Coordinates of C-alpha atoms in Angstrom, one line a residue:
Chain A
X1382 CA 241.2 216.3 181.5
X1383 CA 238.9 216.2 184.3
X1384 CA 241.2 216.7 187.2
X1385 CA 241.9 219.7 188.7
X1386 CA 244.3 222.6 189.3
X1387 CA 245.3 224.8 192.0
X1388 CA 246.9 226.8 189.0
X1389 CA 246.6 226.4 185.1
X1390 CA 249.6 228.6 183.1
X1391 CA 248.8 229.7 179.5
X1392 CA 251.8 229.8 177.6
X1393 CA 255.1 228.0 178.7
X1394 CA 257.4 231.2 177.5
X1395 CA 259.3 232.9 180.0
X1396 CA 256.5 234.3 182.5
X1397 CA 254.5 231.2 182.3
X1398 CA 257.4 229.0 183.2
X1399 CA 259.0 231.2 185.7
X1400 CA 255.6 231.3 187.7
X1401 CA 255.3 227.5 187.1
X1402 CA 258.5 227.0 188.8
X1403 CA 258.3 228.8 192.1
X1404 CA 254.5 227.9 192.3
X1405 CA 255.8 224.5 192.3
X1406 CA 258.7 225.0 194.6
X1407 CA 255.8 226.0 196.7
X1408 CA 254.0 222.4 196.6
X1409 CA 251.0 224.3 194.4
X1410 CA 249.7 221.6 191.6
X1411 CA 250.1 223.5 188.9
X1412 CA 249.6 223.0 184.9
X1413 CA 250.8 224.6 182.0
X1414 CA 249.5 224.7 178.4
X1415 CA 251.7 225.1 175.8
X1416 CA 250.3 225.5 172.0
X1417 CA 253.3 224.6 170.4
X1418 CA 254.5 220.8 169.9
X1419 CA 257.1 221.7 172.6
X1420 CA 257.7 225.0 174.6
X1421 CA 259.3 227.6 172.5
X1422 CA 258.0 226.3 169.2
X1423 CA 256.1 229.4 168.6
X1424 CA 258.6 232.1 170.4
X1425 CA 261.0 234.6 169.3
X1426 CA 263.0 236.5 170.1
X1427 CA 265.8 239.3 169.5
X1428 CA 267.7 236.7 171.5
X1429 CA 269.1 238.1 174.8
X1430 CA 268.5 237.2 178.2
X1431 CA 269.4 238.6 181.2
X1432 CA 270.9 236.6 184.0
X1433 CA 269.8 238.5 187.2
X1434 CA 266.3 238.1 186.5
X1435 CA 267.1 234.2 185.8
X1436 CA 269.1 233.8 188.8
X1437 CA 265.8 234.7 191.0
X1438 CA 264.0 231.8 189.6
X1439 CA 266.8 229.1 188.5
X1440 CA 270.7 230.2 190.7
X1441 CA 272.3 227.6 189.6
X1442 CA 271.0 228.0 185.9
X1443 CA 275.1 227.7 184.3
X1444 CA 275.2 224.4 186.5
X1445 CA 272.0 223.1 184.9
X1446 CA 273.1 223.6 181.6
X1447 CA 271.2 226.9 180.6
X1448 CA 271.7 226.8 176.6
X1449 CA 273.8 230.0 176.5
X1450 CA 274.7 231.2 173.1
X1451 CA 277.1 233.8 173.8
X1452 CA 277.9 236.3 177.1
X1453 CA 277.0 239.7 176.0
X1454 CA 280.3 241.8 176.2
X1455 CA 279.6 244.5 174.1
X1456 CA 276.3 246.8 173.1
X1457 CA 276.3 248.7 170.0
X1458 CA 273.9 251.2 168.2
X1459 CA 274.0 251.7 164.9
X1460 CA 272.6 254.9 163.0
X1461 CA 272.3 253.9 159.6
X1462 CA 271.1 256.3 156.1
X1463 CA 270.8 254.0 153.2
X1464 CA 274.5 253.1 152.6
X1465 CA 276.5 254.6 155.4
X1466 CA 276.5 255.2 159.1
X1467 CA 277.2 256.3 162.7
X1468 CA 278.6 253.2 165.3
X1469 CA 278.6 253.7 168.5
X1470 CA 279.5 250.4 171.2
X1471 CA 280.5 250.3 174.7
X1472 CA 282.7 247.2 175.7
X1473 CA 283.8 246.3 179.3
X1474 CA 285.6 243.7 180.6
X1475 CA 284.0 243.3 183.7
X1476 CA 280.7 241.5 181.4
X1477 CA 283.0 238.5 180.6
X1478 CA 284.1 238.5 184.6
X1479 CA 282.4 239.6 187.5
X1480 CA 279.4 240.6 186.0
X1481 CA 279.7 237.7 183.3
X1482 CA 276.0 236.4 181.8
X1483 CA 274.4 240.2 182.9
X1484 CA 273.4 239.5 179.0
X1485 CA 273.6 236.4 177.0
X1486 CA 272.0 235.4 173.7
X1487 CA 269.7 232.3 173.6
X1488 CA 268.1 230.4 170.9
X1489 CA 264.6 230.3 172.5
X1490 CA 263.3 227.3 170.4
X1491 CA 266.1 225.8 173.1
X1492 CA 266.5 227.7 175.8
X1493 CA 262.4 227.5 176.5
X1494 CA 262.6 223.8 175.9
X1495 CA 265.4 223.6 178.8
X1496 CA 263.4 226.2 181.0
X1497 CA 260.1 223.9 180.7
X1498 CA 262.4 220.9 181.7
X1499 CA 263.5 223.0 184.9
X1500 CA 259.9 223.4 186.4
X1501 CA 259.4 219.9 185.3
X1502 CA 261.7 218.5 187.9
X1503 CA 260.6 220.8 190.0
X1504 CA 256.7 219.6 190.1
X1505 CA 254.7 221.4 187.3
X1506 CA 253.1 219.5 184.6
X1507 CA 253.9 221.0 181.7
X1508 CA 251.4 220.0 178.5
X1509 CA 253.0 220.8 175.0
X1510 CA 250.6 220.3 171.9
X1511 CA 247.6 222.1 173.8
X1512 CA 245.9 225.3 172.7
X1513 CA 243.5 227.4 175.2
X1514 CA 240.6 228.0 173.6
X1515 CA 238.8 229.8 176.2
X1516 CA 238.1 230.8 179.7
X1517 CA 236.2 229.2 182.1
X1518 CA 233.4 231.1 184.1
X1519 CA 231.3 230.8 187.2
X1520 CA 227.6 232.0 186.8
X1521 CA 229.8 235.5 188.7
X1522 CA 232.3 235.5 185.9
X1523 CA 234.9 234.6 188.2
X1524 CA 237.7 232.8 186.1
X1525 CA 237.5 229.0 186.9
X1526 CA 240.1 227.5 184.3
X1527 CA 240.6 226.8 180.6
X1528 CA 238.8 225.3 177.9
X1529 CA 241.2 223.8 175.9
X1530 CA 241.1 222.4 172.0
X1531 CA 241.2 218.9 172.9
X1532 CA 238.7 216.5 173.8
X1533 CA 236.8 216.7 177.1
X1534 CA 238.6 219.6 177.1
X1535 CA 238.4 221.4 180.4
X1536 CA 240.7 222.1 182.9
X1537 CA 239.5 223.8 186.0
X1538 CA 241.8 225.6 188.6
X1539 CA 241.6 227.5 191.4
X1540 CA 244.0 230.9 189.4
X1541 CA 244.2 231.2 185.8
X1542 CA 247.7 233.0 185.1
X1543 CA 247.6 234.1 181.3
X1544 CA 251.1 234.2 180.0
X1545 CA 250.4 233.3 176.2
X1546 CA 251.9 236.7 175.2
X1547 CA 251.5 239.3 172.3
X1548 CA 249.6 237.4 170.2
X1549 CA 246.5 236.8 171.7
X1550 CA 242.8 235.8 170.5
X1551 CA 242.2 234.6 173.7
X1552 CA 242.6 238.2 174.9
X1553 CA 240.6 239.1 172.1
X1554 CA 237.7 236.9 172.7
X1555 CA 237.1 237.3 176.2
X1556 CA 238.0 240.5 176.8
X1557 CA 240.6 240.2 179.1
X1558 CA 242.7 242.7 176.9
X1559 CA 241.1 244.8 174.1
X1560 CA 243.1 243.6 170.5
X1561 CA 245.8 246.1 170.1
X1562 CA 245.6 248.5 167.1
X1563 CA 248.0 248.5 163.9
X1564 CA 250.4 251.3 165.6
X1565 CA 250.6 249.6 168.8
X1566 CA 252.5 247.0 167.6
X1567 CA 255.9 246.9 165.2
X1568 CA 256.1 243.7 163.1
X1569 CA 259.0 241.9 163.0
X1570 CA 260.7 239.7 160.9
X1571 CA 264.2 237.8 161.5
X1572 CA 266.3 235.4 160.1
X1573 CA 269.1 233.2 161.8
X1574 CA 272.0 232.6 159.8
X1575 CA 274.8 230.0 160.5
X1576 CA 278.2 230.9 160.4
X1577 CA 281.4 228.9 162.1
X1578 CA 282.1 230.1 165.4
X1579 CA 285.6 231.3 164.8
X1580 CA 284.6 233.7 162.0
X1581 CA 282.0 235.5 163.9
X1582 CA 284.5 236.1 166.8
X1583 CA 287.0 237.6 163.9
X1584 CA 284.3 239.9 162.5
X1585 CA 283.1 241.3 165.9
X1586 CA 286.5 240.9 167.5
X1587 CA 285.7 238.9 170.6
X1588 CA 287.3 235.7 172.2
X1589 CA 285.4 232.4 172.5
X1590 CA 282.1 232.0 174.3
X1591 CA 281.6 236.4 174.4
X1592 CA 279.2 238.1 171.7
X1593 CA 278.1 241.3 170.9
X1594 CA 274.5 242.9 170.5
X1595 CA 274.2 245.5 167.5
X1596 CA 270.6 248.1 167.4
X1597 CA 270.6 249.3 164.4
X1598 CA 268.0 252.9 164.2
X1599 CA 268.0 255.4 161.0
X1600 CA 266.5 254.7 157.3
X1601 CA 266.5 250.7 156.9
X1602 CA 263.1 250.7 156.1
X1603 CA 262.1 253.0 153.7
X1604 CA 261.7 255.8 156.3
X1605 CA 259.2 253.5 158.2
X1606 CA 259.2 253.6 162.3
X1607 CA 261.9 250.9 162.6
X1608 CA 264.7 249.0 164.3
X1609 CA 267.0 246.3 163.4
X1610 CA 269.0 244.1 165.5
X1611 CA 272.2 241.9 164.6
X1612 CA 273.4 239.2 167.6
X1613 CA 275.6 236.8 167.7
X1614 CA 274.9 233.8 168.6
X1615 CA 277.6 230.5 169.1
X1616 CA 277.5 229.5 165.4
X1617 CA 274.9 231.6 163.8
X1618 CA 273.6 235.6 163.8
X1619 CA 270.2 236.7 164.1
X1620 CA 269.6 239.4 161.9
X1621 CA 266.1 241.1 162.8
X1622 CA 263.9 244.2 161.2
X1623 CA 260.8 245.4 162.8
X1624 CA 258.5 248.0 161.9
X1625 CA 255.1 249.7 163.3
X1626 CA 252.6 247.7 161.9
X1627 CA 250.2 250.2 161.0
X1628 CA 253.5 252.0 158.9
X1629 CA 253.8 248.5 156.9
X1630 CA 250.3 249.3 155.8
X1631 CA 250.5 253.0 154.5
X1632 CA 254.1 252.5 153.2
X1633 CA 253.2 249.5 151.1
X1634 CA 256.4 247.8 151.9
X1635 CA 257.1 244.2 152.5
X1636 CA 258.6 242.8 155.6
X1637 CA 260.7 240.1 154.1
X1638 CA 261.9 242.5 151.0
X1639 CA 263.2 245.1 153.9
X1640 CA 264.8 242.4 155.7
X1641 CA 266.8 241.6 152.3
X1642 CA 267.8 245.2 151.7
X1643 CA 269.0 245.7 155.3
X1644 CA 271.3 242.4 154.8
X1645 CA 272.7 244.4 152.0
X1646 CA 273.3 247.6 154.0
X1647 CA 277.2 248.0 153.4
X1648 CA 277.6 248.1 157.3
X1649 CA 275.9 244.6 157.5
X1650 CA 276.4 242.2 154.6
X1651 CA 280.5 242.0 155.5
X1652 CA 279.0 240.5 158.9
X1653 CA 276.8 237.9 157.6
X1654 CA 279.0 237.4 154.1
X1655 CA 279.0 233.3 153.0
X1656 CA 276.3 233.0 156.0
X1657 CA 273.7 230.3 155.1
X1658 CA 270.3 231.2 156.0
X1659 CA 268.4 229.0 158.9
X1660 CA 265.2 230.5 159.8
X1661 CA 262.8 232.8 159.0
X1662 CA 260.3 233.8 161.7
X1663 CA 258.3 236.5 162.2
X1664 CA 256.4 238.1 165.7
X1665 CA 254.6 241.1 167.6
X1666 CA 256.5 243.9 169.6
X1667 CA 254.3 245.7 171.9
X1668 CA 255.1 249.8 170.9
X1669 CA 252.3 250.8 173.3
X1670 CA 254.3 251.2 176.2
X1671 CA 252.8 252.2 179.5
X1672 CA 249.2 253.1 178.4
X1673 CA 248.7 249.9 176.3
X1674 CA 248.7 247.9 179.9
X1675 CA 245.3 246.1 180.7
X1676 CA 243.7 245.6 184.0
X1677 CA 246.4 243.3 185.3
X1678 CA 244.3 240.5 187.3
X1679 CA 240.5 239.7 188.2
X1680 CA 238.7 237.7 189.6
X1681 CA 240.3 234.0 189.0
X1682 CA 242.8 235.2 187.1
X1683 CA 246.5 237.5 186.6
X1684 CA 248.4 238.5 183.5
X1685 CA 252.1 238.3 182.8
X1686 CA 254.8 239.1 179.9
X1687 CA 254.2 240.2 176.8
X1688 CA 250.8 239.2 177.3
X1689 CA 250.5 242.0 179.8
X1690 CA 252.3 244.2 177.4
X1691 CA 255.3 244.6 179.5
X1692 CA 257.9 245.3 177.3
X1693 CA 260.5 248.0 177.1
X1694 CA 261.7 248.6 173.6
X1695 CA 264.5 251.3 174.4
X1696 CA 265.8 248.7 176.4
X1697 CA 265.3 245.7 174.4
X1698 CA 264.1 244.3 177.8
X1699 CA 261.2 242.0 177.2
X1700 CA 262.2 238.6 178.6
X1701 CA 263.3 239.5 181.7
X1702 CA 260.4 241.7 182.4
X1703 CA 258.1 238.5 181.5
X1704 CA 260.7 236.4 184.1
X1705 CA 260.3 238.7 187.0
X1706 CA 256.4 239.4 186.2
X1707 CA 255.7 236.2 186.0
X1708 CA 257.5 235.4 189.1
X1709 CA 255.5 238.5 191.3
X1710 CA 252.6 236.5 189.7
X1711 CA 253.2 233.3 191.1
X1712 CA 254.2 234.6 194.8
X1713 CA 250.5 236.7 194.1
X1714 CA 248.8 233.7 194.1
X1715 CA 250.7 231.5 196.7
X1716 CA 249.8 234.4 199.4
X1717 CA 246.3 234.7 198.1
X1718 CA 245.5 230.7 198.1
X1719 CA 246.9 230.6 201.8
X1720 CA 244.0 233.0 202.3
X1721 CA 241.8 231.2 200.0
X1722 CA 240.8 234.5 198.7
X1723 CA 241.4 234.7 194.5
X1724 CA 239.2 237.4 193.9
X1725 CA 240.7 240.4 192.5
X1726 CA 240.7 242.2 196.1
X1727 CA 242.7 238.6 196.8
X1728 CA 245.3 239.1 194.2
X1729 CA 245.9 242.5 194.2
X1730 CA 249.3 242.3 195.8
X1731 CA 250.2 241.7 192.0
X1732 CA 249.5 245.0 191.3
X1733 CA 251.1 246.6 193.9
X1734 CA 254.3 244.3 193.2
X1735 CA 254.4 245.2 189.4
X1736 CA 254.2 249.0 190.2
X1737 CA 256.9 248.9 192.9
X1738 CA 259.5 247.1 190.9
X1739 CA 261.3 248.2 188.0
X1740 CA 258.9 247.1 185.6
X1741 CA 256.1 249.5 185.5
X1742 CA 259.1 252.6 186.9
X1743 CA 260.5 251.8 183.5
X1744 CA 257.7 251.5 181.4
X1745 CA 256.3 254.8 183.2
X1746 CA 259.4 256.6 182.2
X1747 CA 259.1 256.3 179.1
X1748 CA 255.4 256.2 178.3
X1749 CA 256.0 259.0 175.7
X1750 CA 258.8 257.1 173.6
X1751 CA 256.6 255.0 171.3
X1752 CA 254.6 257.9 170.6
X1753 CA 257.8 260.2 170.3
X1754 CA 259.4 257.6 167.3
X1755 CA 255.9 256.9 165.4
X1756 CA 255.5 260.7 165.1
X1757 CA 258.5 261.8 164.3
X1758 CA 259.8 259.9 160.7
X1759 CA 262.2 262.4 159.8
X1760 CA 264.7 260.4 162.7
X1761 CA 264.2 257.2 159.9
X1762 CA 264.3 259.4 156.8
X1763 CA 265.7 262.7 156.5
X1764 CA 267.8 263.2 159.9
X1765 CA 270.1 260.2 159.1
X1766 CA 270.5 261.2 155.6
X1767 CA 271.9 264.2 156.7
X1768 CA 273.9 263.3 159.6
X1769 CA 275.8 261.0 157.5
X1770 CA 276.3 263.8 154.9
X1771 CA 278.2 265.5 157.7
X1772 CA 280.3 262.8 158.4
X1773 CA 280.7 262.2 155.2
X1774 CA 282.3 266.2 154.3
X1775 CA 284.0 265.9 157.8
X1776 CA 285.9 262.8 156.7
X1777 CA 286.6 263.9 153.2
X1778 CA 290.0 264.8 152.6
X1779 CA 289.9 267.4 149.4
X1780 CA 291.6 270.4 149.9
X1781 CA 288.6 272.5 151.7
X1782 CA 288.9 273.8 154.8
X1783 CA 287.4 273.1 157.6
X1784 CA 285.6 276.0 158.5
X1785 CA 284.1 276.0 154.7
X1786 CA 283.1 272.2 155.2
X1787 CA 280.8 273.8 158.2
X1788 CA 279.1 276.3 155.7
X1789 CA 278.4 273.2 153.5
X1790 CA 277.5 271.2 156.1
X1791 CA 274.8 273.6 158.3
X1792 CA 273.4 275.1 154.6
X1793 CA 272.3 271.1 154.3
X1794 CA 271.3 271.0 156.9
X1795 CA 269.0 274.2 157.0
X1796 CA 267.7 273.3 154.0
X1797 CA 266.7 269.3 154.5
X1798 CA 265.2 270.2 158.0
X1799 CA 264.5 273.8 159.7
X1800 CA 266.0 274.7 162.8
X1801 CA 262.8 275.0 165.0
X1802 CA 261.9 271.2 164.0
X1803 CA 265.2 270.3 165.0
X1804 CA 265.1 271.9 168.0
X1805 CA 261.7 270.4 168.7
X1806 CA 262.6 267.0 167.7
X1807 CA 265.4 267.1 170.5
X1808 CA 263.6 268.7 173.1
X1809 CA 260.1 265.8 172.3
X1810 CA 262.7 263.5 172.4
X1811 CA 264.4 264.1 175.5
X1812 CA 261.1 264.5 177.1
X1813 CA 260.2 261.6 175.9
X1814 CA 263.4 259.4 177.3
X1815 CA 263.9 261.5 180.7
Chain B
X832 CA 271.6 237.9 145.9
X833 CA 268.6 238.9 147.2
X834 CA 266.4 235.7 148.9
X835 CA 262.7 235.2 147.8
X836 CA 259.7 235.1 150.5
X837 CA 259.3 231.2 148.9
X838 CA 262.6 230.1 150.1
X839 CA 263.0 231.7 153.1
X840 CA 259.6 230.1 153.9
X841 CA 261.2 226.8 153.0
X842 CA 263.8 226.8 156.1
X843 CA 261.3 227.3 158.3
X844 CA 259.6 223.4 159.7
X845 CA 256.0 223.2 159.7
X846 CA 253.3 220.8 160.3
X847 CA 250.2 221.3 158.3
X848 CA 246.3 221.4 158.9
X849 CA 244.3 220.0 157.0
X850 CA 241.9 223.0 157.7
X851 CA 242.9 226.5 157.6
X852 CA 243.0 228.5 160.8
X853 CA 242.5 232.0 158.5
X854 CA 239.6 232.8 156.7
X855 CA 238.2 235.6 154.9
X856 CA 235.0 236.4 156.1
X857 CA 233.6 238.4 153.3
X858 CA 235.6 238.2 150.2
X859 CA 233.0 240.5 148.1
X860 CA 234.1 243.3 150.9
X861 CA 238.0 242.7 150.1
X862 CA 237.5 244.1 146.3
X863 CA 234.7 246.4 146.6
X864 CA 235.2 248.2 149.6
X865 CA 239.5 248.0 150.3
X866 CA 241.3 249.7 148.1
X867 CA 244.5 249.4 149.7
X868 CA 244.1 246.1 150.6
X869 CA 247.3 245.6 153.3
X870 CA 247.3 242.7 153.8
X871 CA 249.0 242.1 150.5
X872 CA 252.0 244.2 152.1
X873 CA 252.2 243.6 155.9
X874 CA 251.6 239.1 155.7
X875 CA 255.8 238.9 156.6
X876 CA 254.8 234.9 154.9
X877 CA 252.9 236.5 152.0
X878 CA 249.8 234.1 152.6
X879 CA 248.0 236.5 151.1
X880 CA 248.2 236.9 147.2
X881 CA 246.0 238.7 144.8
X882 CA 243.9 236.2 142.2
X883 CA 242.1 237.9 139.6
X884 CA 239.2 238.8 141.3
X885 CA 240.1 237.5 145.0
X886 CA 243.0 237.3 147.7
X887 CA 243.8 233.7 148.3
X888 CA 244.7 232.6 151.9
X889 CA 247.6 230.4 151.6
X890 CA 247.8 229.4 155.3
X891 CA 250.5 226.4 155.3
X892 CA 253.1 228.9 155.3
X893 CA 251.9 231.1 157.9
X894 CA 254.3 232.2 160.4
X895 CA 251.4 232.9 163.3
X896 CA 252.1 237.0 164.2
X897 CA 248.8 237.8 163.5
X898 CA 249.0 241.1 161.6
X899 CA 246.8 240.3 159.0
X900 CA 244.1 240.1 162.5
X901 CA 244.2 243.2 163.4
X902 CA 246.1 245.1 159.8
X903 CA 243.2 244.7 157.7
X904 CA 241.3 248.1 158.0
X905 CA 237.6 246.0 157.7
X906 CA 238.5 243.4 160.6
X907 CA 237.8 241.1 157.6
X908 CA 240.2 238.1 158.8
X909 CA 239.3 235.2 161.1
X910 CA 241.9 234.0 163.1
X911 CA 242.3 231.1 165.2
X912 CA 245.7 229.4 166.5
X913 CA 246.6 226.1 164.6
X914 CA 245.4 223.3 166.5
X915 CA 247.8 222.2 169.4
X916 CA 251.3 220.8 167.8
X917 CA 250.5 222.5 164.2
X918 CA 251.7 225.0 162.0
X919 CA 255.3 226.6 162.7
X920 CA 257.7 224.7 164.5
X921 CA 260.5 227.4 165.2
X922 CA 263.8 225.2 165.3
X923 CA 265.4 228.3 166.7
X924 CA 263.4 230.7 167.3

């Protein structure tokens, strides 16, 4: 490939394609390299999407045929102990109307497949099969282009937008972002399993088309740093686990033989029961939050998405912050080209963009959270064992009174977990989240 | 009936190398100098087994997260991406 680029994309996930689709609604030649024999090949997932962030890139995205799984109509959290738990869901009609797609499920192996196809039409070349390799360099160390694995493999451009996410040795072996470290990231694992359309709106009690999002927190996984989701998709449920990465290591617990004991979790096997398994895929979460972020562009080149480590994990918002980073990106580097200025002082508007939206006033709230969970294991171990204790007396039916129940219930709890670490877990934890 | 790594592994489609794109750099440092040896755990594709006296790297079934990069304590693992088009091929995703 000897031609060249205004722009060359790594990565053709959701920040690489969203800035490959207004940069070429702009008239920029622009080219995006995708490892995977087509784009989403290597992505996951928990699975949701959010439509506003969409919208800004692709409005008429329901027209175009957006592979939707299901609308989002109801959020649940789940706090499990090893076979019972607390459920907690908010439901509102207004998500299947008015506010309908403000969350929907997507396959991505799909829906990145139909995004790609969107800033295809619009002008972007889009090159599946391709991995980067490395960076291009002036004798400066400005950022030229890409070096990819193919033969006569260069491709030089003007900007180099990194987008190729969590997983990154490119990051690694040119120093655009130091490699994280075992607790910066949680491991996850998740497996899609089929199950007719009609049962899965019986079991979670919605009508056709709507869906429901389940986080699961507490001890299901061995009193490791964790979270598991379950989300329905049109015919199917992905059912995820994650962990910190560096708790897989001093727990000595496998991610797949976790993921099998949570399917068993008496609150979760009824919803998957007689489901056949799909899938099995695994990936990266970021857990460093706000102080995990690299230098977001240089000379040549930006950063977007999970590359970038934008992610919020409270939230489960990780797609859309890759969609509207991505996006900021792109307009970055259409002002800076009309100035023919790409050196760092010439794309620093990216900066300034990312800090003024949402993105970083989110990730900046709650800088302390990752920290907050890692630290604290007792919220994955002992606090749920005993909080379902509670409910458990509380529910029981045997001829004690109330008022004795409370004895029963606050000697437990005095004794699995003293009142000045309780007291400090809340008050760490409401730091950590206000 | 709880599912085995093996046939959860068998769902998934992929499109194998020839050549590994994980290596072991030193396997004398993986039994005299790692105890622990986490990678045995944290691999969500067990690639990595115990052998007697080594770990093997079974690579056809790797699912690409790259813990076992930056998991193992002696930075011990060489990892590359599959060449363009190989490995995983995530049907859903």
């Amino acid at each position: 490939m000897k031609e060249a680029f205004d722009v060359a994309i790594v990565g053709a996930g959701p920040a690489g394609i969203s800035a490959a689709c207004v940069l070429a609604d702009a008239g920029i030649k622009t080219i995006v390299l995708e490892r995977g024999e087509y784009p989403g090949a290597k992505n996951v997932s928990g699975g949701v999407l959010y439509g506003h962030d969409l919208a800004r890139i692709i409005p008429d995205y329901v027209e175009r045929n957006c592979p939707i799984e299901r609308n989002i109509v109801e959020s649940r959290i789940w706090y499990l102990s090893r076979d019972a738990g607390y459920s907690l869901g908010y439901r509102d009609s207004i998500f299947a109307t008015d506010r309908k797609h403000n969350a929907f499920t997507v396959s991505r192996a799909k829906f990145d497949r139909w995004y790609a196809e969107q800033a295809r039409q619009k002008g972007a070349l889009v090159v599946p099969g391709t991995v980067v390799v490395d960076l291009l360099r002036s004798e400066r160390g400005d950022v030229t282009g890409v070096l990819t694995g193919r033969e006569d493999g260069e491709v030089r451009a003007k900007v180099t937008l990194l987008a190729d996410g969590i997983n990154s040795p490119l990051a690694a072996l040119t120093g655009f972002r130091s490699e994280p470290k075992p607790e910066e990231v949680a491991l996850a694992v998740k497996e899609v399993i089929e199950l007719p359309a009609e049962v899965i709106e019986q079991r979670f009690g919605v009508s056709s088309g709507d869906g429901v999002t389940t986080e699961v927190l507490g001890a299901i996984a061995g009193g490791m740093d964790s979270v598991g989701i379950i989300y329905t998709n049109r015919s199917s449920i992905s059912l995820g686990l994650g962990a910190n990465l560096a708790d897989f290591a001093d727990y000595k617990l496998k991610p797949y033989e976790l993921l099998e004991a949570f399917k068993e979790h008496p609150m979760v096997a009824p919803l998957i029961a007689d489901g056949r398994p799909l899938e099995y895929v695994a990936h990266w979460l970021t857990e460093g939050g706000y102080d995990a972020i690299p230098e977001l562009y240089g000379d040549g080149y930006l950063i977007a998405g999970d590359s970038a480590m934008l992610f919020n994990g409270l939230h489960r918002e990780g797609n859309n912050l890759a969609m509207a980073s991505g996006k900021m990106a792109a307009e970055t580097i259409i002002e800076a080209l009309s100035r023919n200025d790409v050196s760092r002082t010439g794309l620093a508007g990216y900066g300034k963009k990312l800090a003024d939206s949402y993105i970083l006033k989110d990730l900046k709230k709650y800088r302390k959270l990752g920290g907050f969970f890692y630290h604290h294991k007792e919220l994955f171990d002992q606090l749920p064992r005993l909080a379902t204790s509670a409910g458990r007396e509380m529910i029981t039916v045997n001829g004690v009174s109330k008022k004795e129940k409370q004895k029963i219930i606050s000697r437990n709890f005095r004794r699995g977990m003293p009142v000045l670490k309780l007291l400090r877990l809340l008050w760490q934890g409401w730091r950590a989240v206000k | 009936m709880s599912m085995k790594i093996e046939d959860k592994l068998f769902l998934d489609r992929f499109k194998v190398a020839d050549e590994s794109h994980l290596r072991i750099i030193d396997g004398e440092k993986c039994m005299a100098e790692c105890p622990d040896q986490p990678c045995l755990y944290l691999c969500p594709a067990n690639v990595y087994r115990r052998e007697g006296d080594r770990i093997s790297v079974n690579y056809e079934g790797c699912l690409e997260c790259g813990s076992c990069r930056i998991g193992c304590p002696h930075l011990n693992v060489e990892w590359r991406f599959p060449r363009g088009g190989f490995g995983i091929s995530h049907k859903f995703g």
